[in-house]
Coordinates of C-alpha atoms and ligand atoms in Angstrom, one line a residue:
M26 CA 180.5 93.5 122.6
M27 CA 184.2 92.7 123.2
P28 CA 186.0 95.7 124.7
L29 CA 188.8 97.2 122.6
N30 CA 191.8 96.1 124.8
D31 CA 190.5 92.5 124.9
A32 CA 190.0 92.5 121.1
L33 CA 193.5 93.9 120.6
A34 CA 195.1 91.4 122.9
R35 CA 193.4 88.5 121.2
L36 CA 194.5 89.7 117.8
G37 CA 198.1 90.1 118.8
L38 CA 198.0 93.9 118.5
G39 CA 198.6 94.7 122.2
S40 CA 201.9 96.5 121.6
A41 CA 202.3 99.5 119.3
P42 CA 201.1 98.3 115.9
L43 CA 203.3 98.9 112.8
A44 CA 202.4 99.8 109.3
V45 CA 204.4 97.9 106.7
S46 CA 204.7 94.2 106.3
A47 CA 206.3 92.0 103.8
G48 CA 206.8 89.0 106.1
H49 CA 204.9 87.3 108.9
S50 CA 205.2 90.3 111.2
A51 CA 204.9 94.0 110.5
V52 CA 207.8 96.5 110.5
A53 CA 207.6 100.2 111.1
G54 CA 206.5 102.5 108.3
L55 CA 208.9 105.2 107.2
G56 CA 206.2 107.6 105.9
R57 CA 204.0 110.3 107.5
P58 CA 202.5 109.8 111.0
L59 CA 198.8 108.6 111.0
T60 CA 196.4 108.9 113.9
K61 CA 193.1 107.0 113.9
Q62 CA 190.2 107.9 116.1
S63 CA 187.0 105.9 116.6
P64 CA 184.0 107.3 114.8
I65 CA 181.9 106.3 117.8
D66 CA 183.2 109.0 120.1
G67 CA 186.4 110.4 118.6
S68 CA 188.6 108.5 121.1
P69 CA 192.1 107.7 119.9
L70 CA 192.6 104.2 118.6
L71 CA 196.0 104.1 117.0
E72 CA 199.1 106.1 116.1
L73 CA 201.6 104.8 113.6
H74 CA 203.8 105.8 110.7
Q75 CA 202.5 105.1 107.2
A76 CA 204.5 103.3 104.6
S77 CA 206.8 105.4 102.4
V78 CA 206.8 105.2 98.6
A79 CA 210.3 103.6 98.8
Q80 CA 208.8 100.9 100.9
V81 CA 206.2 100.2 98.3
E82 CA 209.0 99.3 95.8
Q83 CA 210.6 97.0 98.5
V84 CA 207.4 95.2 99.4
T85 CA 206.1 94.7 95.9
S86 CA 209.5 93.4 94.7
D87 CA 209.6 91.0 97.7
S88 CA 206.1 89.8 96.8
R89 CA 207.4 89.0 93.3
T90 CA 210.0 86.8 95.0
V91 CA 207.3 85.1 97.1
F92 CA 205.4 84.5 93.9
E93 CA 208.3 82.5 92.4
S94 CA 207.7 79.7 94.9
F95 CA 204.0 80.3 95.8
R96 CA 202.9 79.7 92.2
M97 CA 204.6 76.3 92.2
L98 CA 202.6 74.9 95.2
P99 CA 199.7 72.7 94.2
A100 CA 196.5 74.8 94.2
P101 CA 194.8 72.5 96.8
L102 CA 197.7 73.1 99.1
R103 CA 197.2 76.9 98.7
G104 CA 193.6 76.1 99.4
E105 CA 194.6 74.3 102.6
F106 CA 196.2 77.6 103.7
V107 CA 193.0 79.4 103.0
R108 CA 191.1 76.8 104.9
R109 CA 193.3 77.4 108.0
F110 CA 192.9 81.1 107.5
G111 CA 189.1 80.6 107.6
E112 CA 189.5 78.5 110.8
E113 CA 191.5 81.3 112.5
L114 CA 188.8 83.8 111.4
R115 CA 186.1 81.6 113.0
K116 CA 188.1 81.7 116.3
E117 CA 188.5 85.5 116.1
K118 CA 185.1 86.4 114.6
A119 CA 184.0 88.2 117.8
A120 CA 187.3 90.1 118.3
L121 CA 187.7 91.1 114.6
G122 CA 184.0 92.1 114.3
A123 CA 184.4 94.2 117.4
L124 CA 187.4 95.9 116.0
V125 CA 185.5 96.7 112.8
T126 CA 182.7 98.3 114.9
L127 CA 185.2 100.3 116.9
E128 CA 187.2 101.4 113.9
V129 CA 184.5 102.3 111.3
G130 CA 181.4 102.5 113.4
K131 CA 179.4 99.6 111.9
T132 CA 176.7 98.1 114.2
E133 CA 177.7 94.9 116.1
Q134 CA 175.5 92.8 113.7
E135 CA 177.2 94.3 110.6
G136 CA 180.7 94.0 112.1
Q137 CA 180.2 90.3 112.8
G138 CA 178.5 89.9 109.4
E139 CA 181.5 91.3 107.7
V140 CA 183.8 88.7 109.3
Q141 CA 181.2 86.0 108.3
E142 CA 181.6 87.2 104.7
M143 CA 185.3 86.6 105.0
I144 CA 184.7 83.1 106.4
D145 CA 182.2 82.4 103.6
I146 CA 184.7 83.4 100.9
C147 CA 187.4 81.2 102.4
D148 CA 185.1 78.2 102.2
Y149 CA 184.3 79.1 98.7
A150 CA 187.9 79.5 97.8
V151 CA 188.9 76.2 99.4
G152 CA 186.5 74.4 97.0
L153 CA 187.6 76.5 94.1
S154 CA 191.3 75.4 94.7
R155 CA 190.3 72.0 93.2
Q156 CA 188.2 73.5 90.4
L157 CA 190.5 75.9 88.5
Y158 CA 189.4 74.2 85.3
G159 CA 190.5 74.9 81.7
K160 CA 188.8 73.6 78.6
N161 CA 189.7 71.0 76.0
I162 CA 189.0 72.2 72.6
A163 CA 188.6 70.2 69.4
S164 CA 191.6 70.8 67.2
E165 CA 191.2 71.1 63.4
R166 CA 194.5 69.2 62.9
P167 CA 195.0 65.5 63.2
A168 CA 197.0 64.2 66.3
H169 CA 196.8 67.6 68.0
R170 CA 195.5 68.5 71.4
L171 CA 194.2 72.0 72.0
S172 CA 193.5 72.9 75.5
E173 CA 193.8 75.8 78.0
Q174 CA 195.3 76.1 81.4
W175 CA 194.8 78.7 84.0
L176 CA 198.1 79.7 85.7
P177 CA 199.0 82.1 88.5
L178 CA 199.2 85.7 87.3
G179 CA 201.5 87.4 89.8
P180 CA 201.2 89.5 92.9
V181 CA 197.9 91.3 93.1
G182 CA 197.6 94.9 94.6
V183 CA 194.4 95.3 96.6
V184 CA 193.2 98.8 97.5
S185 CA 190.2 98.8 99.8
A186 CA 187.8 101.3 101.3
F187 CA 186.9 102.1 104.9
N188 CA 183.4 100.8 104.6
F189 CA 184.2 97.2 104.2
P190 CA 187.6 97.3 106.0
V191 CA 188.1 93.5 106.1
A192 CA 185.7 91.6 103.8
V193 CA 186.7 93.3 100.5
W194 CA 190.3 92.4 101.0
A195 CA 189.3 88.8 101.9
W196 CA 187.2 88.5 98.7
N197 CA 190.3 89.3 96.8
A198 CA 192.9 87.6 98.9
A199 CA 191.2 84.2 99.4
I200 CA 190.6 83.9 95.6
A201 CA 194.0 85.3 94.7
W202 CA 195.8 82.9 97.0
V203 CA 194.2 79.8 95.7
C204 CA 195.0 81.1 92.2
G205 CA 198.6 81.3 93.2
D206 CA 199.0 85.0 93.6
P207 CA 200.5 86.8 96.7
V208 CA 198.5 89.9 97.7
V209 CA 199.8 93.3 98.6
W210 CA 197.2 95.2 100.4
K211 CA 196.7 99.0 100.9
P212 CA 193.7 99.4 103.2
S213 CA 192.0 102.7 103.7
E214 CA 193.9 104.9 106.0
K215 CA 190.6 105.3 107.9
A216 CA 190.8 101.6 108.8
P217 CA 194.4 100.6 109.6
L218 CA 193.7 98.6 112.8
S219 CA 191.4 96.0 111.3
A220 CA 193.9 95.5 108.4
L221 CA 196.7 94.9 110.9
A222 CA 194.5 92.4 112.7
C223 CA 193.7 90.6 109.4
H224 CA 197.4 90.5 108.6
E225 CA 198.2 88.9 112.0
I226 CA 195.4 86.3 111.5
A227 CA 196.8 85.4 108.1
A228 CA 200.3 85.1 109.5
R229 CA 199.0 82.7 112.2
A230 CA 197.4 80.5 109.5
A231 CA 200.7 80.6 107.5
R232 CA 202.8 79.6 110.5
T233 CA 200.7 76.4 110.8
M234 CA 201.7 75.5 107.3
G235 CA 205.4 75.0 108.3
E236 CA 208.5 77.2 108.0
H237 CA 208.9 76.8 104.3
F238 CA 205.5 78.0 103.4
P239 CA 205.8 81.2 101.4
F240 CA 203.7 83.9 103.2
P241 CA 201.6 85.4 100.4
A242 CA 200.3 88.5 102.3
S243 CA 201.8 92.0 102.5
L244 CA 200.4 95.2 104.0
L245 CA 201.1 98.8 103.3
I246 CA 199.2 101.4 105.3
G247 CA 199.1 104.8 103.7
G248 CA 197.2 107.3 101.7
A249 CA 196.7 108.1 98.0
D250 CA 200.5 108.4 97.3
I251 CA 200.9 104.7 98.4
G252 CA 197.9 103.7 96.3
E253 CA 199.3 105.4 93.3
A254 CA 202.7 103.8 93.8
L255 CA 201.0 100.4 93.9
A256 CA 199.1 101.2 90.8
A257 CA 202.4 102.1 89.0
S258 CA 204.3 99.1 90.3
R259 CA 205.5 96.8 87.4
H260 CA 205.6 94.0 90.0
L261 CA 201.9 93.8 90.2
P262 CA 200.1 92.6 87.0
L263 CA 196.7 93.2 88.6
I264 CA 195.4 96.0 90.7
S265 CA 192.0 95.4 92.3
A266 CA 190.6 98.7 93.7
T267 CA 187.4 99.4 95.6
G268 CA 186.4 102.9 96.4
S269 CA 185.2 106.2 94.8
V270 CA 184.9 106.9 91.1
P271 CA 187.7 109.6 91.3
M272 CA 190.0 107.1 93.0
G273 CA 189.2 104.4 90.4
R274 CA 189.7 106.8 87.6
A275 CA 193.2 107.8 89.0
V276 CA 194.2 104.2 89.6
G277 CA 192.8 102.8 86.4
Q278 CA 194.7 105.4 84.3
V279 CA 198.0 104.7 86.0
V280 CA 197.6 100.9 85.6
A281 CA 196.4 101.3 81.9
A282 CA 199.5 103.5 81.2
R283 CA 201.7 100.5 81.9
L284 CA 199.2 98.1 80.2
G285 CA 198.5 96.3 83.5
R286 CA 195.1 94.9 84.4
S287 CA 192.7 96.6 86.8
L288 CA 189.6 95.3 88.5
L289 CA 187.6 98.3 89.6
E290 CA 184.6 98.3 92.0
L291 CA 183.5 101.9 92.4
G292 CA 180.5 104.0 93.2
G293 CA 177.0 102.7 93.0
N294 CA 174.1 105.3 93.2
N295 CA 171.8 102.3 93.3
G296 CA 168.1 102.5 92.5
A297 CA 164.9 100.5 93.3
I298 CA 161.5 100.6 91.7
V299 CA 158.3 99.7 93.6
T300 CA 155.4 98.8 91.4
P301 CA 151.7 98.7 92.4
S302 CA 151.6 94.9 92.8
A303 CA 154.5 94.9 95.3
D304 CA 154.2 93.5 98.9
L305 CA 154.7 96.9 100.6
E306 CA 155.7 95.4 104.0
L307 CA 158.4 93.3 102.4
A308 CA 159.5 96.2 100.3
L309 CA 159.7 98.5 103.3
R310 CA 162.2 96.2 105.1
G311 CA 164.3 95.8 102.0
I312 CA 164.3 99.5 101.3
V313 CA 165.1 100.7 104.8
F314 CA 167.9 98.1 105.4
A315 CA 169.5 99.0 102.0
A316 CA 169.2 102.8 102.6
V317 CA 170.2 103.2 106.2
G318 CA 172.3 100.0 106.9
T319 CA 176.0 100.8 107.4
T320 CA 174.7 104.4 107.8
G321 CA 174.3 104.6 104.0
Q322 CA 178.0 104.0 103.5
R323 CA 177.9 100.8 101.3
C324 CA 178.7 101.0 97.7
T325 CA 175.5 98.9 97.4
S326 CA 173.4 101.3 99.6
L327 CA 170.0 102.3 98.1
R328 CA 170.1 105.9 97.1
R329 CA 167.2 106.3 94.6
L330 CA 163.7 105.0 95.0
F331 CA 161.0 105.1 92.3
L332 CA 157.4 104.7 93.7
H333 CA 154.4 104.2 91.4
D334 CA 151.7 106.9 91.7
A335 CA 149.2 104.3 93.0
I336 CA 151.3 103.4 96.1
Y337 CA 153.3 106.6 96.5
P338 CA 151.4 108.1 99.4
A339 CA 151.1 104.8 101.3
M340 CA 154.7 103.9 100.8
L341 CA 156.0 107.3 101.7
E342 CA 154.0 107.3 104.9
R343 CA 155.3 103.9 105.8
L344 CA 158.9 105.1 105.1
L345 CA 158.5 108.2 107.2
R346 CA 157.1 106.1 110.1
A347 CA 160.0 103.6 109.8
Y348 CA 162.6 106.4 109.7
A349 CA 161.1 108.1 112.7
S350 CA 161.5 104.8 114.8
L351 CA 165.1 104.0 113.7
R352 CA 167.4 103.4 116.7
I353 CA 170.4 105.7 116.1
G354 CA 173.3 105.4 118.5
D355 CA 176.3 103.7 119.8
P356 CA 177.0 100.8 117.4
R357 CA 178.3 98.7 120.3
D358 CA 174.7 98.6 121.7
S359 CA 173.1 95.6 120.2
Q360 CA 169.8 97.4 119.8
T361 CA 171.3 100.1 117.5
L362 CA 170.4 100.0 113.8
V363 CA 172.2 103.1 112.6
G364 CA 175.7 104.0 113.9
P365 CA 177.8 107.1 113.2
L366 CA 179.2 108.4 110.0
I367 CA 182.8 107.7 109.5
D368 CA 184.0 111.3 110.2
E369 CA 183.2 115.0 109.9
P370 CA 184.0 115.3 106.2
A371 CA 181.3 112.6 105.6
F372 CA 178.9 114.7 107.6
T373 CA 179.8 117.9 105.7
Q374 CA 179.3 116.1 102.3
M375 CA 175.9 114.9 103.5
Q376 CA 174.8 118.4 104.5
L377 CA 176.0 119.8 101.2
A378 CA 174.1 117.2 99.2
L379 CA 170.9 118.0 101.2
E380 CA 171.3 121.7 100.6
T381 CA 171.8 121.1 96.9
A382 CA 168.7 118.9 96.9
R383 CA 166.7 121.7 98.6
S384 CA 167.9 124.2 96.1
Q385 CA 166.7 121.9 93.3
G386 CA 163.2 121.6 94.7
G387 CA 163.7 118.6 97.0
V388 CA 161.6 118.3 100.2
V389 CA 163.9 116.9 102.9
H390 CA 162.7 114.8 105.8
G391 CA 165.5 114.2 108.5
G392 CA 169.1 114.4 107.6
E393 CA 170.2 116.6 110.6
R394 CA 172.9 115.7 113.2
T395 CA 171.4 114.2 116.3
F396 CA 172.8 114.4 119.8
D397 CA 170.0 112.5 121.4
G398 CA 171.2 109.5 123.4
V399 CA 174.4 109.1 121.3
P400 CA 178.0 109.3 122.5
T401 CA 179.5 112.7 122.2
G402 CA 182.4 113.2 119.7
G403 CA 180.8 111.1 116.9
F404 CA 178.8 112.3 113.8
Y405 CA 175.4 110.7 114.3
V406 CA 172.7 111.7 111.8
K407 CA 169.0 111.1 111.2
P408 CA 168.8 109.3 107.8
A409 CA 167.2 111.5 105.2
L410 CA 164.3 110.9 102.8
V411 CA 164.2 113.5 100.0
E412 CA 161.1 113.8 97.8
I413 CA 162.5 115.1 94.6
D414 CA 162.0 115.4 90.8
P415 CA 163.8 112.5 89.0
N416 CA 165.4 115.1 86.7
A417 CA 167.0 117.0 89.5
A418 CA 170.8 117.1 88.9
V419 CA 171.6 116.0 92.5
V420 CA 170.2 112.6 91.9
Q421 CA 173.0 111.8 89.4
T422 CA 175.6 112.0 92.2
E423 CA 176.4 109.4 94.8
T424 CA 176.8 110.8 98.3
F425 CA 178.2 108.3 100.8
A426 CA 175.6 109.0 103.5
P427 CA 172.1 107.9 104.4
I428 CA 170.2 110.0 101.8
L429 CA 167.3 108.3 99.9
Y430 CA 165.9 110.3 97.0
V431 CA 162.2 109.3 96.6
M432 CA 160.6 109.9 93.2
R433 CA 157.2 109.3 91.7
Y434 CA 156.5 107.6 88.4
S435 CA 153.4 106.6 86.5
D436 CA 154.8 104.4 83.7
L437 CA 157.4 101.6 84.3
K438 CA 159.3 102.3 81.1
T439 CA 159.9 105.9 82.1
A440 CA 161.0 104.8 85.6
M441 CA 163.4 102.3 83.9
T442 CA 164.9 105.2 81.8
W443 CA 165.3 107.3 84.9
H444 CA 166.7 104.3 86.8
N445 CA 169.4 103.7 84.1
G446 CA 170.0 107.4 83.5
V447 CA 172.9 107.8 85.9
P448 CA 176.6 107.4 85.3
Q449 CA 176.9 104.5 87.8
G450 CA 175.7 100.9 87.5
L451 CA 176.3 98.7 90.5
S452 CA 173.1 97.4 92.1
S453 CA 169.4 97.6 91.4
A454 CA 166.1 96.2 92.6
I455 CA 162.5 95.9 91.7
F456 CA 159.7 95.2 94.2
T457 CA 156.8 93.6 92.4
N458 CA 154.6 90.5 92.4
D459 CA 154.1 90.7 88.7
M460 CA 156.2 88.1 86.9
R461 CA 156.3 90.1 83.7
E462 CA 157.6 93.2 85.4
A463 CA 160.2 91.2 87.3
E464 CA 161.5 89.4 84.2
W465 CA 161.5 92.6 82.2
F466 CA 163.6 94.3 84.9
C467 CA 166.1 91.5 84.6
S468 CA 166.1 91.5 80.7
A469 CA 168.3 93.3 78.2
A470 CA 165.9 96.2 78.2
G471 CA 165.8 96.3 82.0
S472 CA 168.4 97.3 84.7
D473 CA 171.8 98.0 83.3
C474 CA 173.6 97.2 86.6
G475 CA 175.9 94.3 87.6
L476 CA 173.5 93.3 90.4
V477 CA 169.9 93.0 89.5
N478 CA 167.5 92.0 92.3
V479 CA 163.8 91.2 92.6
N480 CA 162.0 91.6 95.9
I481 CA 165.4 92.2 97.7
G482 CA 167.1 95.5 98.5
T483 CA 170.2 96.6 96.6
S484 CA 172.7 95.7 99.4
G485 CA 173.8 92.5 101.1
A486 CA 175.0 90.4 98.2
E487 CA 176.1 86.9 98.8
I488 CA 179.7 85.9 98.1
G489 CA 178.8 83.1 95.6
G490 CA 177.8 85.5 92.8
A491 CA 180.2 87.7 90.9
F492 CA 180.1 91.2 92.5
G493 CA 180.6 94.4 90.6
G494 CA 179.0 96.8 88.2
E495 CA 178.9 98.6 84.9
K496 CA 179.6 102.1 83.6
E497 CA 181.4 104.3 86.1
T498 CA 181.3 101.5 88.7
G499 CA 184.2 100.2 86.7
G500 CA 183.2 96.8 85.2
G501 CA 185.2 94.6 87.5
R502 CA 183.9 91.4 89.1
E503 CA 185.1 90.1 92.4
S504 CA 184.1 87.2 94.7
G505 CA 182.1 84.2 93.3
S506 CA 181.1 82.7 90.0
D507 CA 184.1 82.7 87.6
S508 CA 185.5 86.0 88.9
W509 CA 188.7 84.0 89.8
K510 CA 189.6 84.1 86.1
A511 CA 190.7 87.7 86.6
Y512 CA 193.4 86.6 89.0
M513 CA 195.0 84.1 86.6
R514 CA 196.6 84.0 83.2
R515 CA 195.2 81.8 80.5
A516 CA 197.6 79.7 78.5
T517 CA 196.3 78.1 75.3
N518 CA 198.3 74.9 74.7
T519 CA 198.5 73.2 71.3
V520 CA 200.3 69.9 71.5
N521 CA 201.3 67.9 68.3
Y522 CA 201.6 64.2 69.1
G523 CA 201.8 63.1 65.5
S524 CA 204.9 62.7 63.2
T525 CA 203.9 65.3 60.6
L526 CA 203.4 69.1 60.9
P527 CA 200.1 70.0 59.5
L528 CA 199.5 73.8 59.6
A529 CA 196.3 75.4 60.7
Q530 CA 194.1 77.1 58.1
G531 CA 195.3 74.5 55.6
I532 CA 198.5 76.5 54.8
E533 CA 201.1 74.5 52.8
F534 CA 204.7 75.3 53.6
D535 CA 206.9 72.6 52.1
L536 CA 210.7 73.1 52.3
Ligands
UN1_23 C1 180.9 97.6 99.4 O1 180.2 98.4 99.9 O2 182.1 98.0 98.9 O3 176.5 93.6 98.9 C2 180.7 96.2 99.3 C3 176.9 94.2 99.9 C4 178.2 93.7 100.6 C5 179.4 94.2 99.9 C6 179.4 95.7 99.8 N1 178.2 92.2 100.5 O4 176.3 95.1 100.4

């Protein structure tokens, strides 16, 4: 994997990186100091000053000015900028992917995969820039045309989490840009370096568009106070926030108080059901990737597994064997499947959840810290399997760590009730070869989540579909399908090309 200094040099971050940016290049933050260490071994990666709340006002009001001209560019021209951004990402995939690995501890495969997800959304958005279609609607009045247009909305505030430090911003940014909206980004303070790199890559793409091209990206590095100031900013008609349920609740309420729009993608607590007809080998791969991939730190990670009585012992044994052979270690090693947790608090949360599970009758396999063949200074854990009663309270809570609760069922309807009986509703899966079970799982009586999969794990969604979930997950949809509509305002146009003024609903009003 590319060493840190080479990656930094390629990405133009060789000198001391800065924290606030409203233009092509970053300026110094005026807020608190921030130090960032690598989760791989605790080595220092970066020191900078975060943005101050006063800078939020400046940057968001500047983005409003950028919007004035950006919205008037033809959408395919905005798409051309996104195309060039995607080209820059292709050139820097290795360096940016390496930075993601170094900064948040994702395996090399997953770091590169995340940049690929950015490239994919750029390709998608370029096509979309020529397809922002409205409808023509039959008017009830003679010589009238009724239609709708989709118009740019305004600057979009994006709040992203550490676990997808670059892709989640790109899903929002690429779509927002073609829709005509500048983006003001507050990345997680646990992943400032990858954000600075993305900003630099976007600035490179913008420079190739000529000096008059309005640069539609801003970056504010900081903590919850900066997120809250963004949420409160009247310059931002839309806030798109990804992260925990408490974060979303705080942001959503601040945005709602000013009657702004929010697009929330929050906690998952995702479940999967394995029925007796399932292909157990296929299910095993799907389950293990979803449960331990990204060290259980995806919002789509699999956390709850319902196994039918008939396959429970066989499947549990397979899982225990697979977990015992997982290669845990330095994520820069291409053989590693499970890297470190993001930091010590994540480890503490995991241990707390396991203790709670034990106190509620859970039988815990694994879950402890490991020092075996891993770099010192990082928090490496053995992913945990927990056999537990589906009614145990701990199962209701999402812990952002590799813990998989394994539960036994005998009747699919009951399993479905347990599956849906949690406050969150992001992703779900059924493993079955029975068409009736599969279709029932996808029906109105089945999974109540935003992502409903058959014979695929809960994580690893493609960008072409709308991404998001129901209930406490927040209801927002990002990425593909018609999610772009959230980033635009709809204008219904009624044009009278006749010489009389007939009123709708047949109302007579003669002067
Ligand atoms: C997240 O964890 O916030 O479906 C997003 C997936 C990824 C996105 C996860 N494409 O697992």
